Tab-separated table of C-alpha atoms in Angstrom:
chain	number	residue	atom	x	y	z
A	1	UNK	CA	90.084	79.701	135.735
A	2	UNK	CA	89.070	83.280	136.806
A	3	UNK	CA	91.383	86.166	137.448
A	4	UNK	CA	90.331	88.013	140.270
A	5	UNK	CA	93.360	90.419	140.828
A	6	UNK	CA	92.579	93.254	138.351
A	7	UNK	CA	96.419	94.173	136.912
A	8	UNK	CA	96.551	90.576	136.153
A	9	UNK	CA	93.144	90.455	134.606
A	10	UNK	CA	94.619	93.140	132.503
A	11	UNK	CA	97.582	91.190	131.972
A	12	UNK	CA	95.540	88.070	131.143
A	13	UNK	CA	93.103	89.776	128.396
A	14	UNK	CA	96.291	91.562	126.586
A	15	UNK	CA	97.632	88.062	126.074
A	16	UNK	CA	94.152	86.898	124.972
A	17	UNK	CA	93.715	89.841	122.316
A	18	UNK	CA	96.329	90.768	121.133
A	19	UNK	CA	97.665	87.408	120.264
A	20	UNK	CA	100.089	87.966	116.912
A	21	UNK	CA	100.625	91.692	117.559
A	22	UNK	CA	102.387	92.746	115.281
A	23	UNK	CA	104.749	95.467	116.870
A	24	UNK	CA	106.270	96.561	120.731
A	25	UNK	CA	104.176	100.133	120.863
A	26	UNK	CA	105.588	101.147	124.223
A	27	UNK	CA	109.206	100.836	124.177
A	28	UNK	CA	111.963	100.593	121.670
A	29	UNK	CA	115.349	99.078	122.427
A	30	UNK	CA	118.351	100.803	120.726
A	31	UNK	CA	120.372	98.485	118.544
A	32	UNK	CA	123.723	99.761	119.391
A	33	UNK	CA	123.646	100.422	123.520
A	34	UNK	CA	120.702	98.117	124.404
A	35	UNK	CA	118.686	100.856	125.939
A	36	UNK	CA	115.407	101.897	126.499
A	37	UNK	CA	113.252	104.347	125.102
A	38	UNK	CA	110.900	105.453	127.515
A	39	UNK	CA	107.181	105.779	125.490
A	40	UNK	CA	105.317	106.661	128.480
A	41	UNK	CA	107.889	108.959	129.969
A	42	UNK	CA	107.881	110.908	126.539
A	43	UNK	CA	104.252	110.785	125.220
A	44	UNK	CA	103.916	110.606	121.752
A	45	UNK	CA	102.055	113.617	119.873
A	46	UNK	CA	98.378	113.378	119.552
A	47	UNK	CA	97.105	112.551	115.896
A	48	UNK	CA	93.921	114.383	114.985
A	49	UNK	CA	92.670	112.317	112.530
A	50	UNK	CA	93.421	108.332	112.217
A	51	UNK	CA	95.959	107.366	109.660
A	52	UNK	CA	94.424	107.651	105.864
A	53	UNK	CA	97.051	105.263	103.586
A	54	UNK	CA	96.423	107.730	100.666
A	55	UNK	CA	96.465	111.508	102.526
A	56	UNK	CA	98.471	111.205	105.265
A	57	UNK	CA	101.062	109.131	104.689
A	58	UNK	CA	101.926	108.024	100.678
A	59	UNK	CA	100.790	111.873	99.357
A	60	UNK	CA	102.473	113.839	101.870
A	61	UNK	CA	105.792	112.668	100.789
A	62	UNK	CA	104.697	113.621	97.211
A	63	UNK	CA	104.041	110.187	96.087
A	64	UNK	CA	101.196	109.469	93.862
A	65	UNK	CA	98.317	107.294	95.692
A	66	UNK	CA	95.228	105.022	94.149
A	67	UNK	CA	92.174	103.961	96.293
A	68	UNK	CA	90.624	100.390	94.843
A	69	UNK	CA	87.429	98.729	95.978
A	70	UNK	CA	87.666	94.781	95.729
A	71	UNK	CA	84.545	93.116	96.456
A	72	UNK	CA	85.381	89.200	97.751
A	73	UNK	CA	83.111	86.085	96.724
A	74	UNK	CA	81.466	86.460	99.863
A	75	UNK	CA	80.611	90.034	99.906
A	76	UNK	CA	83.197	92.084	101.524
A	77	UNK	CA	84.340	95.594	100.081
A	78	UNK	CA	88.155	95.682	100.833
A	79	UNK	CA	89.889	98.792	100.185
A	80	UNK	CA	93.217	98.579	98.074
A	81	UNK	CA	95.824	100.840	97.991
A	82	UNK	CA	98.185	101.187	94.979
A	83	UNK	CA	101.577	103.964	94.626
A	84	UNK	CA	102.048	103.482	90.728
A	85	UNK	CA	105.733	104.431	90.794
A	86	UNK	CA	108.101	106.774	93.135
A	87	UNK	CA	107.349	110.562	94.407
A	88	UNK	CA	110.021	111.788	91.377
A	89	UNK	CA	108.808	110.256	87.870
A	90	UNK	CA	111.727	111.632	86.340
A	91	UNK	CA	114.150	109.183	88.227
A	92	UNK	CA	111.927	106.337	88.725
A	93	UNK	CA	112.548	103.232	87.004
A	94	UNK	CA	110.255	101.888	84.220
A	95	UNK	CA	107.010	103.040	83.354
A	96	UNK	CA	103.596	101.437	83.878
A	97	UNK	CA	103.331	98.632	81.691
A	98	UNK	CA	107.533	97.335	82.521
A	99	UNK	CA	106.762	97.957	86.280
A	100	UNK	CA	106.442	94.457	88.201
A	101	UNK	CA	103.277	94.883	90.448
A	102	UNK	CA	104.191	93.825	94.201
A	103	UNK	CA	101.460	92.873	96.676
A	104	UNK	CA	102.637	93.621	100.411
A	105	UNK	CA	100.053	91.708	102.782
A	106	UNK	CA	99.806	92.976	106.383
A	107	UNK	CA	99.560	90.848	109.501
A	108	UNK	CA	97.476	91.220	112.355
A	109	UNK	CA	96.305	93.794	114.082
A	110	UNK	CA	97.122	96.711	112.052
A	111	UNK	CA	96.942	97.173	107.890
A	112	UNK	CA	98.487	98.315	104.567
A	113	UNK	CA	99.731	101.398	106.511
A	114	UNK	CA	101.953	99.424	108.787
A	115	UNK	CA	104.359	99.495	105.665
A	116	UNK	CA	104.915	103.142	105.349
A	117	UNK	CA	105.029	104.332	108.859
A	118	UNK	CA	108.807	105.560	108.230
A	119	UNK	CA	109.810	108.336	106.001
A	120	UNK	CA	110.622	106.978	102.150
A	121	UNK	CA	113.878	105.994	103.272
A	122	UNK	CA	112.810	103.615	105.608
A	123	UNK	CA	109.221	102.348	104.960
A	124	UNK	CA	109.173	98.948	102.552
A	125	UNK	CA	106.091	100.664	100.617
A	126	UNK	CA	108.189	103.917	99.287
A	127	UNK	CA	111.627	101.701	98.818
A	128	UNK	CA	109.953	99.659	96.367
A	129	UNK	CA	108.035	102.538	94.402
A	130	UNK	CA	111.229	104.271	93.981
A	131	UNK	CA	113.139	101.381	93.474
A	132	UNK	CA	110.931	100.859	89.926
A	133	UNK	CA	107.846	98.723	91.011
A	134	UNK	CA	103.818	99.114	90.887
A	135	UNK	CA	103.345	99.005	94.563
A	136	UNK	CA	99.923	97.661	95.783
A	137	UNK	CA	98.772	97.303	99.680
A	138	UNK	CA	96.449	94.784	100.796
A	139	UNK	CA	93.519	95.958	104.102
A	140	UNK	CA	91.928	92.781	105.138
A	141	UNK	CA	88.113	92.627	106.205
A	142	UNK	CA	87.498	94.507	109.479
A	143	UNK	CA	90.060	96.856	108.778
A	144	UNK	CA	89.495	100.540	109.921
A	145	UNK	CA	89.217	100.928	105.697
A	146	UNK	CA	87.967	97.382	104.352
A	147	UNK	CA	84.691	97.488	106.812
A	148	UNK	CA	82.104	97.229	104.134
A	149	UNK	CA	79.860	94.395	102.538
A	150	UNK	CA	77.479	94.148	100.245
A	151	UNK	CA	74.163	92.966	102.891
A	152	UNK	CA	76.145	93.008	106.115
A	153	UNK	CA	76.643	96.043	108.372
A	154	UNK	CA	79.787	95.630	110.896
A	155	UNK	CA	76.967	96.102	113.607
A	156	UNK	CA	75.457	92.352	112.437
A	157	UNK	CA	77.418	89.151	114.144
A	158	UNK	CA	77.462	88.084	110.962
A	159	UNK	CA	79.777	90.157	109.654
A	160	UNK	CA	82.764	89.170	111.903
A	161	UNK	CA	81.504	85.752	111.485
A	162	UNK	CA	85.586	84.876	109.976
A	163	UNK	CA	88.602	83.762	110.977
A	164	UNK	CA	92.121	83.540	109.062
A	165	UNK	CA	90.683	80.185	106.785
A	166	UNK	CA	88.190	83.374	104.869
A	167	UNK	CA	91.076	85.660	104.384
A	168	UNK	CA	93.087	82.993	102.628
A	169	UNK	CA	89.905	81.641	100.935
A	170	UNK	CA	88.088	85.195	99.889
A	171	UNK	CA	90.327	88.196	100.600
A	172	UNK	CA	93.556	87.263	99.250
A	173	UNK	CA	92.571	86.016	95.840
A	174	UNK	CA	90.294	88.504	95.424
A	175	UNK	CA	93.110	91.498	95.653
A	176	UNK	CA	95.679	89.042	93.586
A	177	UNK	CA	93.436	88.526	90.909
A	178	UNK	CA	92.307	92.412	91.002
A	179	UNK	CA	96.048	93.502	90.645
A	180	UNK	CA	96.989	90.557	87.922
A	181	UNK	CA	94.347	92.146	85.801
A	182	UNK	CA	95.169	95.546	86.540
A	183	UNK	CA	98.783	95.512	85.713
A	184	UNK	CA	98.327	94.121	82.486
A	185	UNK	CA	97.807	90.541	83.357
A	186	UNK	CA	101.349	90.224	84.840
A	187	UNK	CA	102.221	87.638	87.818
A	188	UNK	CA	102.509	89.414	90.771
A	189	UNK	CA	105.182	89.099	93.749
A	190	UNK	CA	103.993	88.934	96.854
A	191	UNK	CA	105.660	90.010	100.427
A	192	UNK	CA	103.978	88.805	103.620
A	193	UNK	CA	104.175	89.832	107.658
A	194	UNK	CA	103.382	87.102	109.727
A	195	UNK	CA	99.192	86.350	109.107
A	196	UNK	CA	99.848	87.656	105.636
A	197	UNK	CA	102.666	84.529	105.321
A	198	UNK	CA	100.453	82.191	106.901
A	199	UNK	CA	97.116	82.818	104.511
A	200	UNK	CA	99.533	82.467	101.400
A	201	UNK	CA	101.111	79.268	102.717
A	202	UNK	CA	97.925	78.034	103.315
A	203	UNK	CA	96.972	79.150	99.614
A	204	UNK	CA	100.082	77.330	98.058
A	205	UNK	CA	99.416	74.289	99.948
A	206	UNK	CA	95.869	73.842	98.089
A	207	UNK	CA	98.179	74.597	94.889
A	208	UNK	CA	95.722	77.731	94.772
A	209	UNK	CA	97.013	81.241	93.138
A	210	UNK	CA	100.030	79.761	91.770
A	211	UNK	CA	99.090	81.214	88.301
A	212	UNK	CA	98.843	84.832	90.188
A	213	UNK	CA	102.190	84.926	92.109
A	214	UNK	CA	105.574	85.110	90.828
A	215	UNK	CA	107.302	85.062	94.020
A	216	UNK	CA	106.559	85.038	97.538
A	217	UNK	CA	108.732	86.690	100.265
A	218	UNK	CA	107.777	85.585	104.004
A	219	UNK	CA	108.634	88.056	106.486
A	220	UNK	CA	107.868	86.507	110.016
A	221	UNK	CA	106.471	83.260	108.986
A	222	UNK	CA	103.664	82.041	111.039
A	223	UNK	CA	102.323	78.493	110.603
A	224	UNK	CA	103.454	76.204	113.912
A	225	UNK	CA	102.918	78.106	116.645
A	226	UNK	CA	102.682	75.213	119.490
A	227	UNK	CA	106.438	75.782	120.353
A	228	UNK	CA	106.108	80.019	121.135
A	229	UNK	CA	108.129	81.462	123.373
A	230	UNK	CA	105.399	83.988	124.989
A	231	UNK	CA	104.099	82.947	128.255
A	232	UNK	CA	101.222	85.308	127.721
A	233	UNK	CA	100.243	84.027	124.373
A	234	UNK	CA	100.504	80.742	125.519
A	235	UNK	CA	98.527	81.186	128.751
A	236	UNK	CA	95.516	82.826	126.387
A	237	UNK	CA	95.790	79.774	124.232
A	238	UNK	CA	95.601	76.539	126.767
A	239	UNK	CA	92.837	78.476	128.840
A	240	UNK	CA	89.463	77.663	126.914
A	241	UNK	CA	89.326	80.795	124.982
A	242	UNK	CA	85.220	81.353	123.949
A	243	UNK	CA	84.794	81.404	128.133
A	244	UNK	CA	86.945	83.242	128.743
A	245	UNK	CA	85.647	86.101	126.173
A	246	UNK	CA	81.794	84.617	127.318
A	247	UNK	CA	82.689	86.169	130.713
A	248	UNK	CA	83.824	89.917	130.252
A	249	UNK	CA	81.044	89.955	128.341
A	250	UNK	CA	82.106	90.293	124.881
A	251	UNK	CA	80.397	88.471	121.951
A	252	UNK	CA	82.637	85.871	119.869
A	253	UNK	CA	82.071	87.508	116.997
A	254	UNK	CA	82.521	91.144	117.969
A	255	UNK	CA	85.544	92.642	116.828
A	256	UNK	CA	88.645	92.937	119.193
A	257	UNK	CA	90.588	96.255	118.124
A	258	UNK	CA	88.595	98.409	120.168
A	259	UNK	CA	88.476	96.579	123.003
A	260	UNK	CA	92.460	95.900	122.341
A	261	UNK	CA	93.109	99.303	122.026
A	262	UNK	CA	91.505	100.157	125.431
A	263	UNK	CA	93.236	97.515	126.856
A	264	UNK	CA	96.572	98.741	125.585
A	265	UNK	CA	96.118	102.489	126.707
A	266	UNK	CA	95.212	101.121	130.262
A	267	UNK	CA	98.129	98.829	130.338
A	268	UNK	CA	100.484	101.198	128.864
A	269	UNK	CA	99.389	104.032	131.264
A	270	UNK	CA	99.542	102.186	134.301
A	271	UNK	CA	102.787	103.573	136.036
A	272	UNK	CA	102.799	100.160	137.522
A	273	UNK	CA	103.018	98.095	134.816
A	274	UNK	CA	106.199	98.183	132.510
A	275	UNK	CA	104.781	98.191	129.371
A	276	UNK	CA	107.948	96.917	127.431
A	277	UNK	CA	107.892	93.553	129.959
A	278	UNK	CA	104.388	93.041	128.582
A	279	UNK	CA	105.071	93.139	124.876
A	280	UNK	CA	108.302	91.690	124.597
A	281	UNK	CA	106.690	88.728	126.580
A	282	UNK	CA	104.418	88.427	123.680
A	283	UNK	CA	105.993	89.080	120.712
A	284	UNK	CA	109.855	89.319	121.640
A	285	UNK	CA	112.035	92.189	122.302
A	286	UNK	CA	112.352	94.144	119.198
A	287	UNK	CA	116.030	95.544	118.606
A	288	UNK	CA	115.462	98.503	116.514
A	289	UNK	CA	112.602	100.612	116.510
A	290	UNK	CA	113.137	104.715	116.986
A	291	UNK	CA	110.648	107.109	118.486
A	292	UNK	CA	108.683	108.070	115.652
A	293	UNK	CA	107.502	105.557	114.103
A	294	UNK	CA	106.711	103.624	116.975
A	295	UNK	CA	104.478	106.745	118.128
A	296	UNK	CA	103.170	106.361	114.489
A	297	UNK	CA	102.159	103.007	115.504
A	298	UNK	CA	100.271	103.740	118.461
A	299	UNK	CA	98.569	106.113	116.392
A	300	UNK	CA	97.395	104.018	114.419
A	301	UNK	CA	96.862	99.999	115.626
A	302	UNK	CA	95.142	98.152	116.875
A	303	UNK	CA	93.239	97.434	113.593
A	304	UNK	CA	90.286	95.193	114.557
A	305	UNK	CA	89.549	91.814	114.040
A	306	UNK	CA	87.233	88.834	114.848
A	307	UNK	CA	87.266	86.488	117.775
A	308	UNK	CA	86.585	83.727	115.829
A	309	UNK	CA	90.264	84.471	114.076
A	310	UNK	CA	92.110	85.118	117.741
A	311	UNK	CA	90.251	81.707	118.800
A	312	UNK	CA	91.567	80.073	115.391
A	313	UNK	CA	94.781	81.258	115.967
A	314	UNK	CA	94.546	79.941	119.518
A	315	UNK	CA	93.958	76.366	118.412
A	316	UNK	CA	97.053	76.523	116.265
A	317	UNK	CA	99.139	77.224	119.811
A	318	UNK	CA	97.626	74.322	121.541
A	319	UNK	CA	97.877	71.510	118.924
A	320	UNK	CA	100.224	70.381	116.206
A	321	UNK	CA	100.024	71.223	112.564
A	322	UNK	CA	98.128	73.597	110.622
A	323	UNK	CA	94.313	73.342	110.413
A	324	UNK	CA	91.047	74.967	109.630
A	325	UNK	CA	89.277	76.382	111.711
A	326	UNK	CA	87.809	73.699	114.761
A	327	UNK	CA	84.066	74.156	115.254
A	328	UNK	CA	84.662	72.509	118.657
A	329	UNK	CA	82.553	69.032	118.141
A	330	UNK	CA	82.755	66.136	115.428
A	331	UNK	CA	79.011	67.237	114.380
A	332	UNK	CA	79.481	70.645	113.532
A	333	UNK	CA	82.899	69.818	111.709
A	334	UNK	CA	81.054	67.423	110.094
A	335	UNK	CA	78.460	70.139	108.472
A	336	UNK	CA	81.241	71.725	107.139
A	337	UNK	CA	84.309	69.977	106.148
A	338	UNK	CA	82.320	66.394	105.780
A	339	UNK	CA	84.967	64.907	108.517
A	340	UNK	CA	84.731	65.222	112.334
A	341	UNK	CA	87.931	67.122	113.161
A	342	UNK	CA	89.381	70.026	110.705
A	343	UNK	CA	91.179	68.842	107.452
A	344	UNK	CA	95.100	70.111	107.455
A	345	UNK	CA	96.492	72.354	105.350
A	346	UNK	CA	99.363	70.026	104.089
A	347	UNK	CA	102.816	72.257	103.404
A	348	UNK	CA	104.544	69.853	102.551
A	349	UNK	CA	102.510	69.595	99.083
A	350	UNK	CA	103.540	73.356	98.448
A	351	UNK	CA	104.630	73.100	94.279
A	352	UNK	CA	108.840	72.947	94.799
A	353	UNK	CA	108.967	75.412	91.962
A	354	UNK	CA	107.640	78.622	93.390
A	355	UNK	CA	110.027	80.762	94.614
A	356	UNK	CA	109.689	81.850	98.305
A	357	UNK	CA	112.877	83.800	100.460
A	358	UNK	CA	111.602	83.641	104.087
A	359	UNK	CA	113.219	85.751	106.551
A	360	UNK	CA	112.866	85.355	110.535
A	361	UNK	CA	114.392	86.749	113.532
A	362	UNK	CA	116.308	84.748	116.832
A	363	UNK	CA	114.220	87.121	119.367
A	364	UNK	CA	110.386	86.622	117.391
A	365	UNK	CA	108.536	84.947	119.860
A	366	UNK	CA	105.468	84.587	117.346
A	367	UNK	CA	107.632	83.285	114.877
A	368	UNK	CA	109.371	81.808	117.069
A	369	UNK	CA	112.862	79.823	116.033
A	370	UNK	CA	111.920	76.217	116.760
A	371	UNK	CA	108.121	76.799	114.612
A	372	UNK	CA	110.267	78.298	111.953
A	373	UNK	CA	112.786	75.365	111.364
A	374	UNK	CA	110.187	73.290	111.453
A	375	UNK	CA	108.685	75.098	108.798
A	376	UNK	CA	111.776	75.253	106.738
A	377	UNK	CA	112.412	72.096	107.657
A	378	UNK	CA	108.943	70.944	105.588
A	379	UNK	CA	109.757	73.361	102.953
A	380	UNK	CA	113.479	73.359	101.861
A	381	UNK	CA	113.016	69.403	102.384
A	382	UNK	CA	111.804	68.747	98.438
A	383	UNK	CA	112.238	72.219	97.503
A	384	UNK	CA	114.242	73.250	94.292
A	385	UNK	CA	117.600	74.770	95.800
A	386	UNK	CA	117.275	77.747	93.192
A	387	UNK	CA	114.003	78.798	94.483
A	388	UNK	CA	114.240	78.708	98.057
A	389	UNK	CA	116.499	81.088	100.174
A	390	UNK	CA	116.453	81.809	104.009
A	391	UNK	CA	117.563	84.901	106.155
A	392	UNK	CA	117.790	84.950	109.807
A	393	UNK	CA	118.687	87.701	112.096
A	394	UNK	CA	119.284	86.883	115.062
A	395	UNK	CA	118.658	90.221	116.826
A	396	UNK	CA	115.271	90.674	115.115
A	397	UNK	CA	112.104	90.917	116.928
A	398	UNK	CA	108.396	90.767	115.232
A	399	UNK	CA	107.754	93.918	114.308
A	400	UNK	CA	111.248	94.702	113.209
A	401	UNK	CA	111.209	93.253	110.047
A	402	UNK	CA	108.355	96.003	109.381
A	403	UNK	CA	109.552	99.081	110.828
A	404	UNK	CA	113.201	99.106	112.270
A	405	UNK	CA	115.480	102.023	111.412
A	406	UNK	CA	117.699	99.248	109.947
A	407	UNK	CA	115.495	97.021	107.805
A	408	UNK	CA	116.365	98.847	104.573
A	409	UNK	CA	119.711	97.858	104.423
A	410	UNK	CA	119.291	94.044	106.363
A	411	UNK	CA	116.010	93.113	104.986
A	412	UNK	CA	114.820	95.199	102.437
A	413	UNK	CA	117.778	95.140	99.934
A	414	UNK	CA	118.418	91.715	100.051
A	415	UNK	CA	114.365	90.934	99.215
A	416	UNK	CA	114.816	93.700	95.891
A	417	UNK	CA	117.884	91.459	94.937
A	418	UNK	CA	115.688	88.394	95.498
A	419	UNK	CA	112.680	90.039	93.150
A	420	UNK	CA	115.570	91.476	90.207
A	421	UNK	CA	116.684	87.755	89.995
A	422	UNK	CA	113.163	86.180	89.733
């Protein structure tokens, strides 16, 4: 299939790369009169520098800010971010060796600074440092500030030569097991936005990091996806996917966010094109997002990636069930999983003693309400009833669960309550 008219071609490649985007930069839509706020109409200030976690964000509000370096198995150097405790020591809660550690996991698309975009009263990251815990933020590989490895330069193929089964694999227990041993060898709770649910699920179904992780909170969860609701993403996933990337020319295993981003400044600048019908189509209409911090998003995503992930995540749209990633023939799925199609990772085997609190919205096309009982559906199924617990908001978009003005008081007090009581 080739797109010849060019706003549709536009149209076409936002759906194919920014699959899973993890926020509605144009427009917000006020919670109380259901109205738009105009992005393009009212540009957002110009940022001179990018976003830097520890500078710019955590350390201008006075709070204190670590930099880590976690090297994974297979050689990437993955930058870690840690706040210690809140901006006032005096009334902070604890000290450093009562302090549970928390590990907040990004999804995709952007990194650890999508979780203090806000001011301390509203961003997840400062709540949790004031509220008393050892705060730690995850930047997956190919990340603006996890781009680093020990032989590979982001300029070799090689190096983008990933998808989402890696991250799980490499990335994730490589930061868990740095922060277990940094915090005194305590178990560590864990909050994820939609990829960073999906690599953990994928984690417990192997019965992997269960001796790292004292809780898990889900935020989004992504695991079906063959039931979403967005058109676009759905379009990008049924069309054959390495083709289509073969022929604009861009190598498969090339990162995306640049290419995204100029893709998303064309689309959003094209007086033609109504940027909110775009994004809501892919990710859902998100309810409560104010000015500022979605200009803090712009600012700041998208955060590169590989295709191979994008085309990983595409297989998940267009078939059942949750696999690893399909080489695209019996013999080279045979080289490396021994078996001609991709082995499943079975969530139904998740251990029914870990306890998880997933939270999902009735307007998340991504995570989408259909995937999402299906998931809980697997999960709550054999789970122990004390160590399972379920939020939905049915107003709630994607990227509100990150950033709306409201999410302190609907989502981010009931997940502290969840922690205090496990």
């Amino acid at each position: 299939m080739i797109l010849h008219n060019s706003m549709a071609t536009s149209l076409f490649l936002m759906s194919l790369l920014m699959l899973l985007l993890d926020s509605n930069p144009c427009t917000a839509l006020s919670w109380r009169n259901n109205s738009l706020v105009d992005d393009i109409g009212i540009p957002c200030p110009v940022s001179p520098h990018p976003f830097t976690m520890c500078k710019s964000e955590a350390e201008a509000y006075g709070y204190p800010c670590e930099d880590h370096k976690v090297t994974t198995e297979d050689g990437y150097i993955l930058s870690l971010k840690r706040i210690p405790h809140g901006h006032d020591t005096d009334n902070s809660t604890g000290d450093q060796k009562t302090r549970q550690p928390i590990l907040l996991f990004h999804g995709l698309f952007v990194d650890g600074v999508s979780w203090l975009l806000g001011t301390p009263e509203q961003s997840l990251g400062f709540i949790l440092a004031d509220g008393g815990f050892d705060v730690w933020l995850a930047n997956t590989r190919g990340t603006n500030t996890s781009r680093k490895h020990t032989s590979l330069s982001p300029k070799d193929p090689a190096f983008w030569d990933w998808s989402w089964d890696q991250i799980a694999e490499y990335d994730l227990p490589a930061v868990l097991e740095f922060v277990y041993h940094h915090t005194g060898r305590q178990k560590v709770h864990y909050i994820g936005h939609s990829l960073g649910t999906l690599i953990i699920l994928a984690a417990f179904s192997e019965h992997k990091l269960l001796h790292l992780v004292r809780s898990a909170v889900l935020l989004c969860p992504i695991a079906y996806l063959s039931r979403t609701r967005s058109d676009l993403t759905r379009l990008a996933a049924q069309m054959f996917l390495a083709e289509a990337v073969y022929r604009i020319g861009i190598h498969e295993f090339n990162p995306v966010g640049k290419v995204a981003a100029q893709l998303l400044a064309k689309v959003c600048g094209d007086p033609k094109i109504d940027c909110h019908d775009v994004f809501s189509a892919l990710a859902g209409p998100d309810c409560c997002l104010n000015k500022s911090t979605t200009c803090a998003f712009m600012l700041h995503a998208p955060q590169p990636t590989s295709m191979r992930n994008l085309i990983h995540l595409s297989q998940m749209v267009r078939s059942e069930g949750v696999r690893r990633y399909d080489y695209g023939n019996a013999k080279e799925n045979m080289k490396h999983y021994k078996q001609p199609h991709p082995p499943l990772y079975n969530l139904s085997s998740i251990p029914t003693h870990v306890p998880m609190l997933l939270t999902h919205g009735g307007q998340d096309f991504l995570g989408d309400v259909p995937d999402t009982r299906h998931l809980l559906k697997t999960l709550v199924r054999n789970h122990d009833s004390d160590n399972i617990e379920v939020q939905y908001l049915p107003d709630y978009a994607h990227a509100d669960f990150v950033i709306a003005y409201n999410a302190p008081r609907l989502v981010y007090e009931p997940m502290v309550d969840f922690f205090q009581r496990h």
